Amino acid sequence: MAKAHSSRPLRKDASINRERLLDAARELFAEKGLGVTLNDIAHHAGVGVGTAYRRFANKEEVIDTLFEERLQAVEAVAREALDEPDPWTALAGYLRRTLKMQFGDRGLHQILDDPTLGDARINDVRVRIAPLIVELVRRAKDAGVVREDFEPTDVTFIQSAMAPIIDSTRDVAPAVYERYLTFFLDGIRSDDRRFTPLPAPALNSETTHSAMTRRRRNT
């Protein structure tokens, strides 16, 4: 992971330029993917290339900053969900809010999913977010509002399964991903009905991590 610049507070103009660069990076990553350069980001932001390199050593440092912002946002959503007293509302709300974030930010979704990037970011997610999801699911199972065979790792795969639906329908039917999320949520909710036995068990956390990073290792 790229080494961060000094943590000393920036002057107002420097802070404004930094935010312009980050805004430009979000837009270009969303439009063109991660192949853009720091020079491209600088031009799109309307600042000099030298200014860009004073704020960020390279494009990877921009990506690290945007990733940390997203990670903090997802962590905040999970913690707010744990403050919700109703276990079903908490779990369903976490999925709805994080998928809405994913829908609204194509560029950062590419950052999370790009196979050429290292595993450090995925490890960050695993350490900071996974325990919160475990607790959300535990509460839901203890309350009897989800099927007994639902596991925390299933949340990860629901989010992953929704990604191509979001990407393919974002511009033509913006609300349609919520239709399929509703199917998923109805499929895991316990409502005094019989469920079809699942043909395979949930993956454990180690196997889930391996599955989610496989494409990176094979690139």
PDB file of C-alpha atoms in Angstrom:
ATOM      1  CA  MET A   1       0.000   0.000   0.000  1.00  0.00           C
ATOM      2  CA  ALA A   2       1.337   3.408  -0.904  1.00  0.00           C
ATOM      3  CA  LYS A   3       2.924   5.418   1.863  1.00  0.00           C
ATOM      4  CA  ALA A   4       0.705   8.279   2.951  1.00  0.00           C
ATOM      5  CA  HIS A   5       1.873  11.860   2.900  1.00  0.00           C
ATOM      6  CA  SER A   6       2.377  13.807   6.112  1.00  0.00           C
ATOM      7  CA  SER A   7      -0.632  13.924   8.428  1.00  0.00           C
ATOM      8  CA  ARG A   8      -0.033  17.612   9.260  1.00  0.00           C
ATOM      9  CA  PRO A   9      -3.100  19.788   8.589  1.00  0.00           C
ATOM     10  CA  LEU A  10      -3.130  21.259   5.087  1.00  0.00           C
ATOM     11  CA  ARG A  11      -3.470  24.946   4.290  1.00  0.00           C
ATOM     12  CA  LYS A  12      -6.947  25.870   3.079  1.00  0.00           C
ATOM     13  CA  ASP A  13      -5.912  26.111  -0.587  1.00  0.00           C
ATOM     14  CA  ALA A  14      -4.014  22.844  -0.387  1.00  0.00           C
ATOM     15  CA  SER A  15      -7.023  21.163   1.222  1.00  0.00           C
ATOM     16  CA  ILE A  16      -9.305  22.480  -1.528  1.00  0.00           C
ATOM     17  CA  ASN A  17      -6.950  21.184  -4.225  1.00  0.00           C
ATOM     18  CA  ARG A  18      -6.787  17.797  -2.531  1.00  0.00           C
ATOM     19  CA  GLU A  19     -10.584  17.515  -2.521  1.00  0.00           C
ATOM     20  CA  ARG A  20     -10.713  18.589  -6.164  1.00  0.00           C
ATOM     21  CA  LEU A  21      -8.290  15.825  -7.037  1.00  0.00           C
ATOM     22  CA  LEU A  22     -10.293  13.238  -5.114  1.00  0.00           C
ATOM     23  CA  ASP A  23     -13.540  14.378  -6.756  1.00  0.00           C
ATOM     24  CA  ALA A  24     -11.882  14.182 -10.168  1.00  0.00           C
ATOM     25  CA  ALA A  25     -10.526  10.715  -9.402  1.00  0.00           C
ATOM     26  CA  ARG A  26     -13.985   9.475  -8.433  1.00  0.00           C
ATOM     27  CA  GLU A  27     -15.441  10.766 -11.696  1.00  0.00           C
ATOM     28  CA  LEU A  28     -12.667   9.394 -13.914  1.00  0.00           C
ATOM     29  CA  PHE A  29     -12.587   5.995 -12.191  1.00  0.00           C
ATOM     30  CA  ALA A  30     -16.352   5.777 -12.676  1.00  0.00           C
ATOM     31  CA  GLU A  31     -16.165   6.772 -16.345  1.00  0.00           C
ATOM     32  CA  LYS A  32     -12.940   5.149 -17.531  1.00  0.00           C
ATOM     33  CA  GLY A  33     -11.856   2.663 -14.882  1.00  0.00           C
ATOM     34  CA  LEU A  34      -8.565   2.519 -13.042  1.00  0.00           C
ATOM     35  CA  GLY A  35      -6.375   2.950 -16.125  1.00  0.00           C
ATOM     36  CA  VAL A  36      -6.306   6.742 -15.810  1.00  0.00           C
ATOM     37  CA  THR A  37      -3.126   8.404 -14.602  1.00  0.00           C
ATOM     38  CA  LEU A  38      -2.481  10.973 -11.901  1.00  0.00           C
ATOM     39  CA  ASN A  39      -1.850  13.454 -14.739  1.00  0.00           C
ATOM     40  CA  ASP A  40      -5.342  12.702 -16.090  1.00  0.00           C
ATOM     41  CA  ILE A  41      -6.783  13.282 -12.634  1.00  0.00           C
ATOM     42  CA  ALA A  42      -4.951  16.597 -12.309  1.00  0.00           C
ATOM     43  CA  HIS A  43      -6.204  17.860 -15.684  1.00  0.00           C
ATOM     44  CA  HIS A  44      -9.764  16.773 -14.876  1.00  0.00           C
ATOM     45  CA  ALA A  45      -9.539  18.571 -11.524  1.00  0.00           C
ATOM     46  CA  GLY A  46      -8.286  21.739 -13.176  1.00  0.00           C
ATOM     47  CA  VAL A  47      -5.062  21.871 -11.164  1.00  0.00           C
ATOM     48  CA  GLY A  48      -1.452  21.652 -12.210  1.00  0.00           C
ATOM     49  CA  VAL A  49       0.301  18.301 -12.401  1.00  0.00           C
ATOM     50  CA  GLY A  50       2.859  19.546  -9.881  1.00  0.00           C
ATOM     51  CA  THR A  51       0.036  20.341  -7.453  1.00  0.00           C
ATOM     52  CA  ALA A  52      -1.294  16.804  -7.861  1.00  0.00           C
ATOM     53  CA  TYR A  53       2.083  15.266  -7.044  1.00  0.00           C
ATOM     54  CA  ARG A  54       2.424  17.479  -3.979  1.00  0.00           C
ATOM     55  CA  ARG A  55      -0.859  16.089  -2.658  1.00  0.00           C
ATOM     56  CA  PHE A  56      -0.409  12.454  -3.760  1.00  0.00           C
ATOM     57  CA  ALA A  57       2.785  10.600  -4.597  1.00  0.00           C
ATOM     58  CA  ASN A  58       1.040   8.446  -7.212  1.00  0.00           C
ATOM     59  CA  LYS A  59      -2.338   7.141  -8.334  1.00  0.00           C
ATOM     60  CA  GLU A  60      -2.184   4.266  -5.836  1.00  0.00           C
ATOM     61  CA  GLU A  61      -2.157   6.800  -3.005  1.00  0.00           C
ATOM     62  CA  VAL A  62      -5.357   8.309  -4.406  1.00  0.00           C
ATOM     63  CA  ILE A  63      -6.911   4.848  -4.519  1.00  0.00           C
ATOM     64  CA  ASP A  64      -5.836   4.171  -0.929  1.00  0.00           C
ATOM     65  CA  THR A  65      -7.464   7.401   0.228  1.00  0.00           C
ATOM     66  CA  LEU A  66     -10.736   6.687  -1.574  1.00  0.00           C
ATOM     67  CA  PHE A  67     -10.758   3.114  -0.316  1.00  0.00           C
ATOM     68  CA  GLU A  68     -10.286   4.252   3.287  1.00  0.00           C
ATOM     69  CA  GLU A  69     -13.162   6.708   2.892  1.00  0.00           C
ATOM     70  CA  ARG A  70     -15.432   3.925   1.641  1.00  0.00           C
ATOM     71  CA  LEU A  71     -14.309   1.544   4.353  1.00  0.00           C
ATOM     72  CA  GLN A  72     -15.083   4.116   7.027  1.00  0.00           C
ATOM     73  CA  ALA A  73     -18.503   4.729   5.484  1.00  0.00           C
ATOM     74  CA  VAL A  74     -19.379   1.013   5.377  1.00  0.00           C
ATOM     75  CA  GLU A  75     -18.125   0.543   8.926  1.00  0.00           C
ATOM     76  CA  ALA A  76     -20.313   3.443  10.070  1.00  0.00           C
ATOM     77  CA  VAL A  77     -23.366   1.893   8.373  1.00  0.00           C
ATOM     78  CA  ALA A  78     -22.696  -1.441  10.092  1.00  0.00           C
ATOM     79  CA  ARG A  79     -22.299   0.186  13.502  1.00  0.00           C
ATOM     80  CA  GLU A  80     -25.477   2.200  13.015  1.00  0.00           C
ATOM     81  CA  ALA A  81     -27.262  -1.032  12.075  1.00  0.00           C
ATOM     82  CA  LEU A  82     -26.107  -2.599  15.340  1.00  0.00           C
ATOM     83  CA  ASP A  83     -27.719   0.314  17.182  1.00  0.00           C
ATOM     84  CA  GLU A  84     -31.066  -0.587  15.596  1.00  0.00           C
ATOM     85  CA  PRO A  85     -33.098  -2.532  18.209  1.00  0.00           C
ATOM     86  CA  ASP A  86     -34.980  -4.656  15.665  1.00  0.00           C
ATOM     87  CA  PRO A  87     -32.614  -7.407  14.395  1.00  0.00           C
ATOM     88  CA  TRP A  88     -34.352  -7.858  11.026  1.00  0.00           C
ATOM     89  CA  THR A  89     -34.494  -4.132  10.305  1.00  0.00           C
ATOM     90  CA  ALA A  90     -30.814  -3.932  11.259  1.00  0.00           C
ATOM     91  CA  LEU A  91     -29.650  -6.701   8.914  1.00  0.00           C
ATOM     92  CA  ALA A  92     -31.898  -5.760   5.982  1.00  0.00           C
ATOM     93  CA  GLY A  93     -31.065  -2.088   6.462  1.00  0.00           C
ATOM     94  CA  TYR A  94     -27.335  -2.803   6.350  1.00  0.00           C
ATOM     95  CA  LEU A  95     -27.717  -4.619   3.035  1.00  0.00           C
ATOM     96  CA  ARG A  96     -29.969  -1.945   1.552  1.00  0.00           C
ATOM     97  CA  ARG A  97     -27.717   0.942   2.568  1.00  0.00           C
ATOM     98  CA  THR A  98     -24.430  -0.631   1.484  1.00  0.00           C
ATOM     99  CA  LEU A  99     -25.870  -1.706  -1.868  1.00  0.00           C
ATOM    100  CA  LYS A 100     -27.226   1.811  -2.383  1.00  0.00           C
ATOM    101  CA  MET A 101     -23.696   3.098  -1.760  1.00  0.00           C
ATOM    102  CA  GLN A 102     -22.406   0.594  -4.300  1.00  0.00           C
ATOM    103  CA  PHE A 103     -25.066   1.675  -6.790  1.00  0.00           C
ATOM    104  CA  GLY A 104     -24.106   5.320  -6.441  1.00  0.00           C
ATOM    105  CA  ASP A 105     -20.357   4.885  -6.749  1.00  0.00           C
ATOM    106  CA  ARG A 106     -19.255   2.816  -9.721  1.00  0.00           C
ATOM    107  CA  GLY A 107     -15.663   3.993  -9.453  1.00  0.00           C
ATOM    108  CA  LEU A 108     -15.137   2.866  -5.895  1.00  0.00           C
ATOM    109  CA  HIS A 109     -16.815  -0.445  -6.660  1.00  0.00           C
ATOM    110  CA  GLN A 110     -14.139  -0.927  -9.327  1.00  0.00           C
ATOM    111  CA  ILE A 111     -11.481  -0.183  -6.740  1.00  0.00           C
ATOM    112  CA  LEU A 112     -12.878  -2.868  -4.446  1.00  0.00           C
ATOM    113  CA  ASP A 113     -13.223  -5.417  -7.234  1.00  0.00           C
ATOM    114  CA  ASP A 114     -10.130  -4.789  -9.352  1.00  0.00           C
ATOM    115  CA  PRO A 115      -8.052  -8.012  -9.496  1.00  0.00           C
ATOM    116  CA  THR A 116      -4.756  -6.219 -10.086  1.00  0.00           C
ATOM    117  CA  LEU A 117      -4.774  -4.602  -6.666  1.00  0.00           C
ATOM    118  CA  GLY A 118      -3.205  -6.263  -3.641  1.00  0.00           C
ATOM    119  CA  ASP A 119      -5.011  -8.156  -0.907  1.00  0.00           C
ATOM    120  CA  ALA A 120      -4.293  -5.568   1.807  1.00  0.00           C
ATOM    121  CA  ARG A 121      -7.571  -3.739   1.173  1.00  0.00           C
ATOM    122  CA  ILE A 122      -9.582  -6.965   1.340  1.00  0.00           C
ATOM    123  CA  ASN A 123      -7.836  -7.809   4.608  1.00  0.00           C
ATOM    124  CA  ASP A 124      -8.882  -4.393   5.938  1.00  0.00           C
ATOM    125  CA  VAL A 125     -12.507  -5.190   5.103  1.00  0.00           C
ATOM    126  CA  ARG A 126     -12.192  -8.580   6.728  1.00  0.00           C
ATOM    127  CA  VAL A 127     -10.762  -7.223   9.975  1.00  0.00           C
ATOM    128  CA  ARG A 128     -12.992  -4.169  10.351  1.00  0.00           C
ATOM    129  CA  ILE A 129     -16.303  -5.086   8.730  1.00  0.00           C
ATOM    130  CA  ALA A 130     -16.646  -8.857   9.054  1.00  0.00           C
ATOM    131  CA  PRO A 131     -17.022  -8.918  12.889  1.00  0.00           C
ATOM    132  CA  LEU A 132     -19.850  -6.387  12.632  1.00  0.00           C
ATOM    133  CA  ILE A 133     -21.663  -8.531  10.054  1.00  0.00           C
ATOM    134  CA  VAL A 134     -21.181 -11.569  12.291  1.00  0.00           C
ATOM    135  CA  GLU A 135     -22.939  -9.717  15.101  1.00  0.00           C
ATOM    136  CA  LEU A 136     -25.779  -8.545  12.837  1.00  0.00           C
ATOM    137  CA  VAL A 137     -26.444 -12.096  11.714  1.00  0.00           C
ATOM    138  CA  ARG A 138     -26.109 -13.522  15.236  1.00  0.00           C
ATOM    139  CA  ARG A 139     -28.741 -11.105  16.520  1.00  0.00           C
ATOM    140  CA  ALA A 140     -31.080 -11.962  13.638  1.00  0.00           C
ATOM    141  CA  LYS A 141     -30.684 -15.695  14.204  1.00  0.00           C
ATOM    142  CA  ASP A 142     -31.139 -15.382  17.959  1.00  0.00           C
ATOM    143  CA  ALA A 143     -34.362 -13.479  17.320  1.00  0.00           C
ATOM    144  CA  GLY A 144     -35.536 -16.159  14.880  1.00  0.00           C
ATOM    145  CA  VAL A 145     -36.067 -13.705  12.029  1.00  0.00           C
ATOM    146  CA  VAL A 146     -33.760 -15.405   9.521  1.00  0.00           C
ATOM    147  CA  ARG A 147     -33.539 -19.016   8.513  1.00  0.00           C
ATOM    148  CA  GLU A 148     -31.350 -21.093  10.816  1.00  0.00           C
ATOM    149  CA  ASP A 149     -28.877 -22.031   8.082  1.00  0.00           C
ATOM    150  CA  PHE A 150     -28.109 -18.415   7.138  1.00  0.00           C
ATOM    151  CA  GLU A 151     -24.509 -17.452   7.946  1.00  0.00           C
ATOM    152  CA  PRO A 152     -22.479 -14.216   8.018  1.00  0.00           C
ATOM    153  CA  THR A 153     -20.496 -15.184   4.934  1.00  0.00           C
ATOM    154  CA  ASP A 154     -23.776 -15.371   3.007  1.00  0.00           C
ATOM    155  CA  VAL A 155     -24.022 -11.580   3.390  1.00  0.00           C
ATOM    156  CA  THR A 156     -20.743 -11.195   1.510  1.00  0.00           C
ATOM    157  CA  PHE A 157     -21.943 -13.331  -1.375  1.00  0.00           C
ATOM    158  CA  ILE A 158     -25.300 -11.569  -1.574  1.00  0.00           C
ATOM    159  CA  GLN A 159     -23.428  -8.287  -1.987  1.00  0.00           C
ATOM    160  CA  SER A 160     -21.128  -9.844  -4.571  1.00  0.00           C
ATOM    161  CA  ALA A 161     -24.034 -11.389  -6.478  1.00  0.00           C
ATOM    162  CA  MET A 162     -25.809  -8.044  -6.634  1.00  0.00           C
ATOM    163  CA  ALA A 163     -22.794  -6.255  -8.161  1.00  0.00           C
ATOM    164  CA  PRO A 164     -23.319  -7.303 -11.806  1.00  0.00           C
ATOM    165  CA  ILE A 165     -27.046  -6.555 -11.550  1.00  0.00           C
ATOM    166  CA  ILE A 166     -26.264  -3.056 -10.309  1.00  0.00           C
ATOM    167  CA  ASP A 167     -23.639  -2.480 -12.993  1.00  0.00           C
ATOM    168  CA  SER A 168     -25.767  -3.712 -15.905  1.00  0.00           C
ATOM    169  CA  THR A 169     -28.986  -1.889 -14.978  1.00  0.00           C
ATOM    170  CA  ARG A 170     -27.691   1.353 -13.409  1.00  0.00           C
ATOM    171  CA  ASP A 171     -28.240   3.473 -16.532  1.00  0.00           C
ATOM    172  CA  VAL A 172     -31.386   1.813 -17.911  1.00  0.00           C
ATOM    173  CA  ALA A 173     -33.436   0.837 -14.839  1.00  0.00           C
ATOM    174  CA  PRO A 174     -31.938   2.407 -11.712  1.00  0.00           C
ATOM    175  CA  ALA A 175     -34.399   0.820  -9.270  1.00  0.00           C
ATOM    176  CA  VAL A 176     -34.380  -2.716 -10.607  1.00  0.00           C
ATOM    177  CA  TYR A 177     -31.544  -3.931  -8.362  1.00  0.00           C
ATOM    178  CA  GLU A 178     -33.879  -3.385  -5.403  1.00  0.00           C
ATOM    179  CA  ARG A 179     -36.235  -5.956  -6.933  1.00  0.00           C
ATOM    180  CA  TYR A 180     -33.562  -8.632  -6.757  1.00  0.00           C
ATOM    181  CA  LEU A 181     -32.445  -7.569  -3.305  1.00  0.00           C
ATOM    182  CA  THR A 182     -36.059  -8.096  -2.207  1.00  0.00           C
ATOM    183  CA  PHE A 183     -35.908 -11.639  -3.591  1.00  0.00           C
ATOM    184  CA  PHE A 184     -32.760 -12.268  -1.572  1.00  0.00           C
ATOM    185  CA  LEU A 185     -34.231 -10.807   1.609  1.00  0.00           C
ATOM    186  CA  ASP A 186     -37.454 -12.788   1.276  1.00  0.00           C
ATOM    187  CA  GLY A 187     -35.341 -15.885   0.739  1.00  0.00           C
ATOM    188  CA  ILE A 188     -33.503 -15.561   4.044  1.00  0.00           C
ATOM    189  CA  ARG A 189     -36.327 -14.319   6.254  1.00  0.00           C
ATOM    190  CA  SER A 190     -38.029 -16.757   8.596  1.00  0.00           C
ATOM    191  CA  ASP A 191     -41.799 -16.416   8.557  1.00  0.00           C
ATOM    192  CA  ASP A 192     -43.142 -19.698   9.931  1.00  0.00           C
ATOM    193  CA  ARG A 193     -42.750 -21.362   6.558  1.00  0.00           C
ATOM    194  CA  ARG A 194     -40.825 -24.333   5.280  1.00  0.00           C
ATOM    195  CA  PHE A 195     -37.616 -23.669   3.407  1.00  0.00           C
ATOM    196  CA  THR A 196     -36.155 -25.821   0.660  1.00  0.00           C
ATOM    197  CA  PRO A 197     -33.028 -27.456   2.131  1.00  0.00           C
ATOM    198  CA  LEU A 198     -29.909 -25.779   0.837  1.00  0.00           C
ATOM    199  CA  PRO A 199     -27.821 -27.960  -1.523  1.00  0.00           C
ATOM    200  CA  ALA A 200     -24.498 -26.787  -0.032  1.00  0.00           C
ATOM    201  CA  PRO A 201     -23.365 -25.387   3.312  1.00  0.00           C
ATOM    202  CA  ALA A 202     -22.199 -21.813   3.817  1.00  0.00           C
ATOM    203  CA  LEU A 203     -18.490 -21.219   3.369  1.00  0.00           C
ATOM    204  CA  ASN A 204     -16.467 -20.416   6.453  1.00  0.00           C
ATOM    205  CA  SER A 205     -14.618 -17.114   6.728  1.00  0.00           C
ATOM    206  CA  GLU A 206     -11.293 -18.546   5.499  1.00  0.00           C
ATOM    207  CA  THR A 207     -12.826 -20.096   2.384  1.00  0.00           C
ATOM    208  CA  THR A 208     -14.857 -16.963   1.708  1.00  0.00           C
ATOM    209  CA  HIS A 209     -11.698 -14.862   1.867  1.00  0.00           C
ATOM    210  CA  SER A 210      -9.959 -17.266  -0.500  1.00  0.00           C
ATOM    211  CA  ALA A 211     -12.870 -17.155  -2.948  1.00  0.00           C
ATOM    212  CA  MET A 212     -13.083 -13.358  -2.909  1.00  0.00           C
ATOM    213  CA  THR A 213      -9.340 -12.924  -3.572  1.00  0.00           C
ATOM    214  CA  ARG A 214      -8.863 -15.761  -6.075  1.00  0.00           C
ATOM    215  CA  ARG A 215      -9.183 -13.558  -9.153  1.00  0.00           C
ATOM    216  CA  ARG A 216      -6.500 -11.255  -7.745  1.00  0.00           C
ATOM    217  CA  ARG A 217      -4.089 -14.138  -7.133  1.00  0.00           C
ATOM    218  CA  ASN A 218      -4.611 -15.529 -10.620  1.00  0.00           C
ATOM    219  CA  THR A 219      -4.079 -12.213 -12.409  1.00  0.00           C
TER     220      THR A 219
END
